[in-house]
PDB file of N, CA and C in Angstrom:
ATOM      1  N   UNK I  25     100.240  38.218  44.536  1.00  0.00           N
ATOM      2  CA  UNK I  25     101.133  38.595  44.930  1.00  0.00           C
ATOM      3  C   UNK I  25     101.091  39.780  45.751  1.00  0.00           C
ATOM      4  N   UNK I  26     101.825  39.991  46.185  1.00  0.00           N
ATOM      5  CA  UNK I  26     102.095  41.156  46.804  1.00  0.00           C
ATOM      6  C   UNK I  26     102.869  42.624  46.304  1.00  0.00           C
ATOM      7  N   UNK I  27     102.497  43.745  46.332  1.00  0.00           N
ATOM      8  CA  UNK I  27     102.770  44.917  45.296  1.00  0.00           C
ATOM      9  C   UNK I  27     103.733  46.123  46.784  1.00  0.00           C
ATOM     10  N   UNK I  28     104.793  46.019  45.632  1.00  0.00           N
ATOM     11  CA  UNK I  28     105.852  46.740  46.889  1.00  0.00           C
ATOM     12  C   UNK I  28     105.886  48.214  46.716  1.00  0.00           C
ATOM     13  N   UNK I  29     105.971  49.074  47.154  1.00  0.00           N
ATOM     14  CA  UNK I  29     106.462  50.197  47.279  1.00  0.00           C
ATOM     15  C   UNK I  29     107.419  51.236  47.174  1.00  0.00           C
ATOM     16  N   UNK I  30     107.723  52.166  47.415  1.00  0.00           N
ATOM     17  CA  UNK I  30     109.305  52.618  47.216  1.00  0.00           C
ATOM     18  C   UNK I  30     108.918  53.895  47.256  1.00  0.00           C
ATOM     19  N   UNK I  31     109.307  54.909  48.228  1.00  0.00           N
ATOM     20  CA  UNK I  31     108.948  56.372  48.862  1.00  0.00           C
ATOM     21  C   UNK I  31     110.501  57.063  48.765  1.00  0.00           C
ATOM     22  N   UNK I  32     110.984  57.709  47.938  1.00  0.00           N
ATOM     23  CA  UNK I  32     112.105  58.393  48.481  1.00  0.00           C
ATOM     24  C   UNK I  32     112.290  60.429  47.981  1.00  0.00           C
ATOM     25  N   UNK I  33     112.625  60.992  48.903  1.00  0.00           N
ATOM     26  CA  UNK I  33     113.506  61.710  48.663  1.00  0.00           C
ATOM     27  C   UNK I  33     114.530  61.465  47.477  1.00  0.00           C
ATOM     28  N   UNK I  34     115.014  61.796  45.541  1.00  0.00           N
ATOM     29  CA  UNK I  34     115.722  62.036  45.629  1.00  0.00           C
ATOM     30  C   UNK I  34     116.953  63.057  45.734  1.00  0.00           C
ATOM     31  N   UNK I  35     116.294  63.726  45.848  1.00  0.00           N
ATOM     32  CA  UNK I  35     116.994  64.960  46.043  1.00  0.00           C
ATOM     33  C   UNK I  35     118.315  65.370  44.093  1.00  0.00           C
ATOM     34  N   UNK I  36     117.257  65.329  43.269  1.00  0.00           N
ATOM     35  CA  UNK I  36     117.968  64.637  42.161  1.00  0.00           C
ATOM     36  C   UNK I  36     118.270  63.414  41.305  1.00  0.00           C
ATOM     37  N   UNK I  37     116.624  63.501  40.766  1.00  0.00           N
ATOM     38  CA  UNK I  37     116.767  61.672  39.349  1.00  0.00           C
ATOM     39  C   UNK I  37     117.119  61.674  38.781  1.00  0.00           C
ATOM     40  N   UNK I  38     118.210  62.574  37.581  1.00  0.00           N
ATOM     41  CA  UNK I  38     118.770  62.235  36.411  1.00  0.00           C
ATOM     42  C   UNK I  38     120.090  62.116  36.850  1.00  0.00           C
ATOM     43  N   UNK I  39     120.870  61.980  38.308  1.00  0.00           N
ATOM     44  CA  UNK I  39     121.846  61.587  38.296  1.00  0.00           C
ATOM     45  C   UNK I  39     121.182  59.933  38.897  1.00  0.00           C
ATOM     46  N   UNK I  40     120.529  60.124  39.568  1.00  0.00           N
ATOM     47  CA  UNK I  40     120.387  58.454  40.058  1.00  0.00           C
ATOM     48  C   UNK I  40     120.283  57.481  39.375  1.00  0.00           C
ATOM     49  N   UNK I  41     119.795  57.748  38.245  1.00  0.00           N
ATOM     50  CA  UNK I  41     119.223  56.929  37.695  1.00  0.00           C
ATOM     51  C   UNK I  41     120.354  56.559  36.728  1.00  0.00           C
ATOM     52  N   UNK I  42     121.621  56.961  36.342  1.00  0.00           N
ATOM     53  CA  UNK I  42     122.916  56.599  35.648  1.00  0.00           C
ATOM     54  C   UNK I  42     123.541  55.531  36.181  1.00  0.00           C
ATOM     55  N   UNK I  43     123.025  55.095  38.017  1.00  0.00           N
ATOM     56  CA  UNK I  43     123.369  54.186  39.304  1.00  0.00           C
ATOM     57  C   UNK I  43     122.872  52.936  38.805  1.00  0.00           C
ATOM     58  N   UNK I  44     124.079  52.349  38.747  1.00  0.00           N
ATOM     59  CA  UNK I  44     123.087  50.323  38.180  1.00  0.00           C
ATOM     60  C   UNK I  44     122.434  50.115  39.586  1.00  0.00           C
ATOM     61  N   UNK I  45     122.946  50.256  40.475  1.00  0.00           N
ATOM     62  CA  UNK I  45     122.333  49.923  42.115  1.00  0.00           C
ATOM     63  C   UNK I  45     121.240  50.976  42.354  1.00  0.00           C
ATOM     64  N   UNK I  46     121.012  52.161  41.203  1.00  0.00           N
ATOM     65  CA  UNK I  46     119.523  52.601  41.963  1.00  0.00           C
ATOM     66  C   UNK I  46     118.638  51.978  40.996  1.00  0.00           C
ATOM     67  N   UNK I  47     119.070  51.771  39.625  1.00  0.00           N
ATOM     68  CA  UNK I  47     117.625  50.743  38.831  1.00  0.00           C
ATOM     69  C   UNK I  47     117.564  49.790  38.798  1.00  0.00           C
ATOM     70  N   UNK I  48     118.483  49.129  40.042  1.00  0.00           N
ATOM     71  CA  UNK I  48     117.772  47.286  40.636  1.00  0.00           C
ATOM     72  C   UNK I  48     117.255  48.102  42.021  1.00  0.00           C
ATOM     73  N   UNK I  49     116.824  48.698  42.455  1.00  0.00           N
ATOM     74  CA  UNK I  49     116.157  49.067  43.751  1.00  0.00           C
ATOM     75  C   UNK I  49     114.736  49.447  42.875  1.00  0.00           C
ATOM     76  N   UNK I  50     114.770  50.613  41.748  1.00  0.00           N
ATOM     77  CA  UNK I  50     113.377  50.715  41.472  1.00  0.00           C
ATOM     78  C   UNK I  50     112.964  49.136  40.371  1.00  0.00           C
ATOM     79  N   UNK I  51     113.366  48.471  40.274  1.00  0.00           N
ATOM     80  CA  UNK I  51     113.294  47.528  39.499  1.00  0.00           C
ATOM     81  C   UNK I  51     112.453  46.438  40.368  1.00  0.00           C
ATOM     82  N   UNK I  52     112.764  45.922  41.726  1.00  0.00           N
ATOM     83  CA  UNK I  52     112.679  45.509  42.513  1.00  0.00           C
ATOM     84  C   UNK I  52     111.485  45.624  43.413  1.00  0.00           C
ATOM     85  N   UNK I  53     110.553  46.784  42.446  1.00  0.00           N
ATOM     86  CA  UNK I  53     109.425  47.395  43.399  1.00  0.00           C
ATOM     87  C   UNK I  53     108.488  48.000  42.509  1.00  0.00           C
ATOM     88  N   UNK I  54     107.255  47.467  42.834  1.00  0.00           N
ATOM     89  CA  UNK I  54     105.970  48.298  41.650  1.00  0.00           C
ATOM     90  C   UNK I  54     105.624  49.294  41.372  1.00  0.00           C
ATOM     91  N   UNK I  55     105.317  50.215  42.736  1.00  0.00           N
ATOM     92  CA  UNK I  55     105.001  51.794  43.221  1.00  0.00           C
ATOM     93  C   UNK I  55     106.359  52.567  43.197  1.00  0.00           C
ATOM     94  N   UNK I  56     106.270  53.553  42.427  1.00  0.00           N
ATOM     95  CA  UNK I  56     107.804  54.000  42.709  1.00  0.00           C
ATOM     96  C   UNK I  56     107.501  55.601  43.063  1.00  0.00           C
ATOM     97  N   UNK I  57     107.308  56.340  44.269  1.00  0.00           N
ATOM     98  CA  UNK I  57     107.025  57.488  44.584  1.00  0.00           C
ATOM     99  C   UNK I  57     108.361  58.611  44.888  1.00  0.00           C
ATOM    100  N   UNK I  58     108.772  59.504  43.713  1.00  0.00           N
ATOM    101  CA  UNK I  58     110.053  60.537  44.125  1.00  0.00           C
ATOM    102  C   UNK I  58     109.905  61.983  44.136  1.00  0.00           C
ATOM    103  N   UNK I  59     109.654  61.962  45.706  1.00  0.00           N
ATOM    104  CA  UNK I  59     109.828  63.601  45.851  1.00  0.00           C
ATOM    105  C   UNK I  59     111.170  64.605  45.632  1.00  0.00           C
ATOM    106  N   UNK I  60     111.424  65.888  45.295  1.00  0.00           N
ATOM    107  CA  UNK I  60     112.482  66.317  45.080  1.00  0.00           C
ATOM    108  C   UNK I  60     113.647  66.327  43.492  1.00  0.00           C
ATOM    109  N   UNK I  61     112.338  65.924  42.538  1.00  0.00           N
ATOM    110  CA  UNK I  61     113.362  64.677  42.275  1.00  0.00           C
ATOM    111  C   UNK I  61     114.187  65.720  40.836  1.00  0.00           C
ATOM    112  N   UNK I  62     114.388  67.064  41.213  1.00  0.00           N
ATOM    113  CA  UNK I  62     114.841  68.585  40.073  1.00  0.00           C
ATOM    114  C   UNK I  62     114.398  68.441  38.636  1.00  0.00           C
ATOM    115  N   UNK I  63     113.879  68.066  38.395  1.00  0.00           N
ATOM    116  CA  UNK I  63     113.049  67.745  37.303  1.00  0.00           C
ATOM    117  C   UNK I  63     111.999  68.519  36.827  1.00  0.00           C
ATOM    118  N   UNK I  64     111.908  69.546  35.250  1.00  0.00           N
ATOM    119  CA  UNK I  64     111.017  70.897  35.049  1.00  0.00           C
ATOM    120  C   UNK I  64     109.883  70.037  34.246  1.00  0.00           C
ATOM    121  N   UNK I  65     109.188  70.296  33.656  1.00  0.00           N
ATOM    122  CA  UNK I  65     107.786  69.430  32.892  1.00  0.00           C
ATOM    123  C   UNK I  65     108.515  69.376  31.452  1.00  0.00           C
ATOM    124  N   UNK I  66     109.501  70.123  31.170  1.00  0.00           N
ATOM    125  CA  UNK I  66     110.918  69.225  29.815  1.00  0.00           C
ATOM    126  C   UNK I  66     111.934  68.258  30.047  1.00  0.00           C
ATOM    127  N   UNK I  67     111.297  67.709  30.908  1.00  0.00           N
ATOM    128  CA  UNK I  67     112.859  66.969  30.613  1.00  0.00           C
ATOM    129  C   UNK I  67     112.032  65.543  30.467  1.00  0.00           C
ATOM    130  N   UNK I  68     112.648  64.347  29.659  1.00  0.00           N
ATOM    131  CA  UNK I  68     112.192  63.582  29.944  1.00  0.00           C
ATOM    132  C   UNK I  68     113.340  62.292  30.563  1.00  0.00           C
ATOM    133  N   UNK I  69     111.956  62.121  31.040  1.00  0.00           N
ATOM    134  CA  UNK I  69     112.531  61.001  31.944  1.00  0.00           C
ATOM    135  C   UNK I  69     112.696  59.553  31.797  1.00  0.00           C
ATOM    136  N   UNK I  70     113.834  58.760  32.055  1.00  0.00           N
ATOM    137  CA  UNK I  70     114.405  57.654  30.865  1.00  0.00           C
ATOM    138  C   UNK I  70     113.608  56.338  32.099  1.00  0.00           C
ATOM    139  N   UNK I  71     112.836  55.557  32.093  1.00  0.00           N
ATOM    140  CA  UNK I  71     112.577  54.906  33.834  1.00  0.00           C
ATOM    141  C   UNK I  71     113.175  53.313  32.921  1.00  0.00           C
ATOM    142  N   UNK I  72     112.981  52.511  33.603  1.00  0.00           N
ATOM    143  CA  UNK I  72     113.640  51.117  33.247  1.00  0.00           C
ATOM    144  C   UNK I  72     112.014  50.503  32.886  1.00  0.00           C
ATOM    145  N   UNK I  73     112.337  49.675  31.563  1.00  0.00           N
ATOM    146  CA  UNK I  73     111.610  49.535  30.955  1.00  0.00           C
ATOM    147  C   UNK I  73     110.602  48.931  31.593  1.00  0.00           C
ATOM    148  N   UNK I  74     109.015  49.354  31.381  1.00  0.00           N
ATOM    149  CA  UNK I  74     107.820  48.390  31.506  1.00  0.00           C
ATOM    150  C   UNK I  74     107.184  49.547  32.718  1.00  0.00           C
ATOM    151  N   UNK I  75     107.754  50.311  33.202  1.00  0.00           N
ATOM    152  CA  UNK I  75     107.170  51.683  34.019  1.00  0.00           C
ATOM    153  C   UNK I  75     106.680  52.735  33.756  1.00  0.00           C
ATOM    154  N   UNK I  76     105.164  52.986  33.561  1.00  0.00           N
ATOM    155  CA  UNK I  76     104.624  54.664  33.126  1.00  0.00           C
ATOM    156  C   UNK I  76     105.119  55.208  34.094  1.00  0.00           C
ATOM    157  N   UNK I  77     104.908  56.749  33.953  1.00  0.00           N
ATOM    158  CA  UNK I  77     104.838  57.749  35.328  1.00  0.00           C
ATOM    159  C   UNK I  77     104.084  58.812  34.580  1.00  0.00           C
ATOM    160  N   UNK I  78     103.756  59.131  35.622  1.00  0.00           N
ATOM    161  CA  UNK I  78     103.038  60.841  35.895  1.00  0.00           C
ATOM    162  C   UNK I  78     103.274  61.481  36.776  1.00  0.00           C
ATOM    163  N   UNK I  79     103.225  63.002  36.877  1.00  0.00           N
ATOM    164  CA  UNK I  79     104.334  64.223  37.445  1.00  0.00           C
ATOM    165  C   UNK I  79     103.446  64.984  38.294  1.00  0.00           C
ATOM    166  N   UNK I  80     103.363  65.597  38.950  1.00  0.00           N
ATOM    167  CA  UNK I  80     102.138  66.941  39.186  1.00  0.00           C
ATOM    168  C   UNK I  80     104.217  67.793  40.047  1.00  0.00           C
ATOM    169  N   UNK I  81     104.298  68.965  39.169  1.00  0.00           N
ATOM    170  CA  UNK I  81     105.180  69.952  39.313  1.00  0.00           C
ATOM    171  C   UNK I  81     104.739  71.546  39.664  1.00  0.00           C
ATOM    172  N   UNK I  82     105.676  72.433  40.943  1.00  0.00           N
ATOM    173  CA  UNK I  82     104.831  73.261  41.610  1.00  0.00           C
ATOM    174  C   UNK I  82     105.166  74.239  40.528  1.00  0.00           C
ATOM    175  N   UNK I  83     104.095  75.238  40.153  1.00  0.00           N
ATOM    176  CA  UNK I  83     104.433  75.460  39.694  1.00  0.00           C
ATOM    177  C   UNK I  83     105.438  77.167  39.999  1.00  0.00           C
ATOM    178  N   UNK I  84     105.721  77.393  40.697  1.00  0.00           N
ATOM    179  CA  UNK I  84     106.217  78.155  41.616  1.00  0.00           C
ATOM    180  C   UNK I  84     108.024  77.836  41.532  1.00  0.00           C
ATOM    181  N   UNK I  85     108.079  77.092  41.428  1.00  0.00           N
ATOM    182  CA  UNK I  85     110.244  76.965  41.347  1.00  0.00           C
ATOM    183  C   UNK I  85     109.637  75.997  40.366  1.00  0.00           C
ATOM    184  N   UNK I  86     110.883  76.756  39.481  1.00  0.00           N
ATOM    185  CA  UNK I  86     111.042  76.417  38.306  1.00  0.00           C
ATOM    186  C   UNK I  86     112.035  74.737  37.928  1.00  0.00           C
ATOM    187  N   UNK I  87     112.665  74.331  38.237  1.00  0.00           N
ATOM    188  CA  UNK I  87     113.625  72.761  38.604  1.00  0.00           C
ATOM    189  C   UNK I  87     113.005  72.171  39.768  1.00  0.00           C
ATOM    190  N   UNK I  88     111.782  71.948  40.816  1.00  0.00           N
ATOM    191  CA  UNK I  88     111.814  71.262  41.484  1.00  0.00           C
ATOM    192  C   UNK I  88     110.597  70.349  41.139  1.00  0.00           C
ATOM    193  N   UNK I  89     110.476  69.668  40.864  1.00  0.00           N
ATOM    194  CA  UNK I  89     108.861  68.278  41.128  1.00  0.00           C
ATOM    195  C   UNK I  89     108.609  67.533  42.391  1.00  0.00           C
ATOM    196  N   UNK I  90     107.023  68.213  42.573  1.00  0.00           N
ATOM    197  CA  UNK I  90     106.746  67.527  44.080  1.00  0.00           C
ATOM    198  C   UNK I  90     106.386  65.934  43.856  1.00  0.00           C
ATOM    199  N   UNK I  91     106.165  65.704  43.010  1.00  0.00           N
ATOM    200  CA  UNK I  91     105.573  64.018  43.173  1.00  0.00           C
ATOM    201  C   UNK I  91     106.122  63.793  42.214  1.00  0.00           C
ATOM    202  N   UNK I  92     106.170  62.814  41.613  1.00  0.00           N
ATOM    203  CA  UNK I  92     106.653  61.350  40.277  1.00  0.00           C
ATOM    204  C   UNK I  92     106.274  59.960  40.949  1.00  0.00           C
ATOM    205  N   UNK I  93     105.019  59.865  40.624  1.00  0.00           N
ATOM    206  CA  UNK I  93     104.406  58.281  41.024  1.00  0.00           C
ATOM    207  C   UNK I  93     104.669  57.714  39.079  1.00  0.00           C
ATOM    208  N   UNK I  94     105.346  56.378  39.537  1.00  0.00           N
ATOM    209  CA  UNK I  94     105.210  55.502  38.569  1.00  0.00           C
ATOM    210  C   UNK I  94     105.471  53.712  38.728  1.00  0.00           C
ATOM    211  N   UNK I  95     104.467  53.808  38.001  1.00  0.00           N
ATOM    212  CA  UNK I  95     104.717  52.593  38.079  1.00  0.00           C
ATOM    213  C   UNK I  95     104.242  51.003  37.428  1.00  0.00           C
ATOM    214  N   UNK I  96     104.979  49.652  37.699  1.00  0.00           N
ATOM    215  CA  UNK I  96     105.428  48.661  36.624  1.00  0.00           C
ATOM    216  C   UNK I  96     103.519  48.398  35.251  1.00  0.00           C
ATOM    217  N   UNK I  97     103.599  48.179  34.286  1.00  0.00           N
ATOM    218  CA  UNK I  97     102.801  47.614  33.247  1.00  0.00           C
ATOM    219  C   UNK I  97     101.852  46.346  34.389  1.00  0.00           C
ATOM    220  N   UNK I  98     102.167  46.104  35.174  1.00  0.00           N
ATOM    221  CA  UNK I  98     102.099  44.834  36.104  1.00  0.00           C
ATOM    222  C   UNK I  98     100.690  44.866  36.301  1.00  0.00           C
ATOM    223  N   UNK I  99     100.638  46.476  36.600  1.00  0.00           N
ATOM    224  CA  UNK I  99      99.365  47.021  37.741  1.00  0.00           C
ATOM    225  C   UNK I  99      99.115  47.476  36.723  1.00  0.00           C
ATOM    226  N   UNK I 100      97.423  46.999  36.385  1.00  0.00           N
ATOM    227  CA  UNK I 100      96.578  47.680  36.308  1.00  0.00           C
ATOM    228  C   UNK I 100      95.250  48.733  36.480  1.00  0.00           C
ATOM    229  N   UNK I 101      95.067  49.395  35.375  1.00  0.00           N
ATOM    230  CA  UNK I 101      94.639  50.785  35.870  1.00  0.00           C
ATOM    231  C   UNK I 101      93.619  50.282  37.656  1.00  0.00           C
ATOM    232  N   UNK I 102      92.519  49.549  36.866  1.00  0.00           N
ATOM    233  CA  UNK I 102      91.802  49.309  36.943  1.00  0.00           C
ATOM    234  C   UNK I 102      91.740  48.613  38.284  1.00  0.00           C
ATOM    235  N   UNK I 103      93.013  48.092  38.683  1.00  0.00           N
ATOM    236  CA  UNK I 103      93.196  47.254  40.247  1.00  0.00           C
ATOM    237  C   UNK I 103      92.669  48.375  41.124  1.00  0.00           C
TER     238      UNK I 103
END
């Protein structure tokens, strides 16, 4: 089957995760790429069940995550 990819400049991810419509959007994609999430390395992110994530923070800025890459457990790392 096809792999669905979503890339968004979210300008603050935590508040978006409170919206059911945003969760539906996430769940309809296999790979998620979020820029400008306004998270720092101490924030705990709660994505829908089955999603794993990796992040890269800018060291100069306190709360400005450049990229957060997430994928469903359906996608194998060896793929």
